[in-house]
């Protein structure tokens, strides 16, 4: 990755340096003219490592076919089919997918020797004869296809302007988290979010599956967790849970979009739903009442009981079996009802269980004050005014080789209100307007933590105050696009003044997808 970053750094042609003089695409269509429109290669979001407009464009229209290379395999074919489906949705064109590279059209070319493109990078070249996407992996072809979607008109047909994009991500991990525990949401809503995120090159969906208010995933060896512990939520609604079949369906749906699902079972605190479902998980042997409030920090598994570790092993074993990706998130935050020594002992054993099931631990940053196991990934969710000791522990863990996922609450938490007028959301980390959520650099955010320790960024959406899709989207959009750019684009591209213009240019796309986004006053929406 380091080598690639340097290679692309020399190609860096960004923002104002990218110019596209002719009017193309939707700018050229009658009635489609936007005020002070950015040229198509200038408005890509996330900003690519390099983009240059040049030469004649390609007429994207009724005759366009998508060509996957003969012999490039079923997976490339699937990438082509999905890209066709996405482009058909906005254009209404037939867009057949055919084998073979010869002829005009959109060509998907796997070049396993293109080392410089890395695991997710791609090259996109548009000439009069078509658009050629080249990548070393099918994931790279998919990411490049999402760039192409931004170069074709929002609706209908028109020119894809001539030019070249050479692109690869700055960080390997670009995540979003959803809390389906405080309020339950069906898998269909999460799939919709996956589609919305993947078009901006987010590659990880972290699902917070369990908390005090609900347990949302069926566990065969402990069936009351979902059946009883899932039947409630904040405010007293009915709650719900996902069957394993539904969960597998979500994982597969996300995988087709090259989005990895990271499941979280939060322990040893945030466990009231489990403690309500099974008396034996409580040190006093008495089942707790189900909880519908929003307080945190009152629950704890019984750390001294061997039955607790059978529970941890069986639950994490079933979750690992459902998880093709390498990460299992075990929470570890706000265990205020667990004494510090017990916390460290419990997390030692929970981490060993994850390793035994062949997975890598991710935990919230409180693990840094315990004993993170070798390779454990630390997710930082502190904020500028947070405790110095917590930050120091995270920095020490980074220096000791633990990868970091950065989710600073006063930047990346999508449940913080934008301003005083925002109806849903919380304010404990302050208001987070769009500019604030975008204006930080993950590479140097935590003083003393080297950029090489930063695995990436993640935007969590907690749902204490969010019970319906409209509010979910209002809080996530447009801020999650900024997080996507912070995770993908080179440091030299991060600039609020240019970003706000590019973000405004996404407005018609968000409208066309019927996303309920916040018309933030700091963004010049057209
Ligand atoms: C958290 O917000 N408790 C990770």
GROMACS .gro file of N, CA, C and O and ligand atoms in nm, residues 182 266 270 296 333-334 364 366 381 413 428 462, ligand 1:
model
   52
  182UNK      N    1  -3.076  -0.062   1.946
  182UNK     CA    2  -3.159   0.037   2.018
  182UNK      C    3  -3.296   0.045   1.954
  182UNK      O    4  -3.398   0.048   2.020
  266UNK      N    5  -2.162  -0.690   2.173
  266UNK     CA    6  -2.103  -0.599   2.271
  266UNK      C    7  -2.098  -0.665   2.409
  266UNK      O    8  -2.200  -0.709   2.461
  270UNK      N    9  -2.335  -0.340   2.821
  270UNK     CA   10  -2.435  -0.331   2.714
  270UNK      C   11  -2.501  -0.467   2.689
  270UNK      O   12  -2.528  -0.505   2.574
  296UNK      N   13  -2.673   0.420   2.969
  296UNK     CA   14  -2.569   0.322   2.939
  296UNK      C   15  -2.491   0.291   3.067
  296UNK      O   16  -2.499   0.365   3.164
  333UNK      N   17  -1.698  -0.137   2.523
  333UNK     CA   18  -1.713   0.003   2.563
  333UNK      C   19  -1.802   0.016   2.686
  333UNK      O   20  -1.887  -0.069   2.713
  334UNK      N   21  -1.781   0.125   2.760
  334UNK     CA   22  -1.872   0.168   2.867
  334UNK      C   23  -1.913   0.055   2.960
  334UNK      O   24  -2.028   0.047   3.001
  364UNK      N   25  -1.396  -0.148   2.080
  364UNK     CA   26  -1.394  -0.004   2.107
  364UNK      C   27  -1.269   0.027   2.191
  364UNK      O   28  -1.212  -0.063   2.255
  366UNK      N   29  -1.175   0.135   2.465
  366UNK     CA   30  -1.153   0.103   2.606
  366UNK      C   31  -1.065  -0.021   2.622
  366UNK      O   32  -0.997  -0.037   2.724
  381UNK      N   33  -1.330   0.619   1.954
  381UNK     CA   34  -1.455   0.695   1.942
  381UNK      C   35  -1.456   0.815   2.037
  381UNK      O   36  -1.561   0.871   2.066
  413UNK      N   37  -1.954   1.060   1.431
  413UNK     CA   38  -2.079   1.003   1.481
  413UNK      C   39  -2.198   1.067   1.408
  413UNK      O   40  -2.226   1.186   1.423
  428UNK      N   41  -2.410   1.495   2.302
  428UNK     CA   42  -2.305   1.481   2.406
  428UNK      C   43  -2.164   1.507   2.353
  428UNK      O   44  -2.076   1.544   2.429
  462UNK      N   45  -2.576   0.555   1.569
  462UNK     CA   46  -2.645   0.499   1.686
  462UNK      C   47  -2.791   0.539   1.678
  462UNK      O   48  -2.825   0.649   1.630
  527LIG     C1   49  -1.985   0.404   2.203
  527LIG     O1   50  -2.030   0.508   2.151
  527LIG     N1   51  -2.027   0.368   2.323
  527LIG     C2   52  -1.886   0.322   2.137
   0.00000   0.00000   0.00000
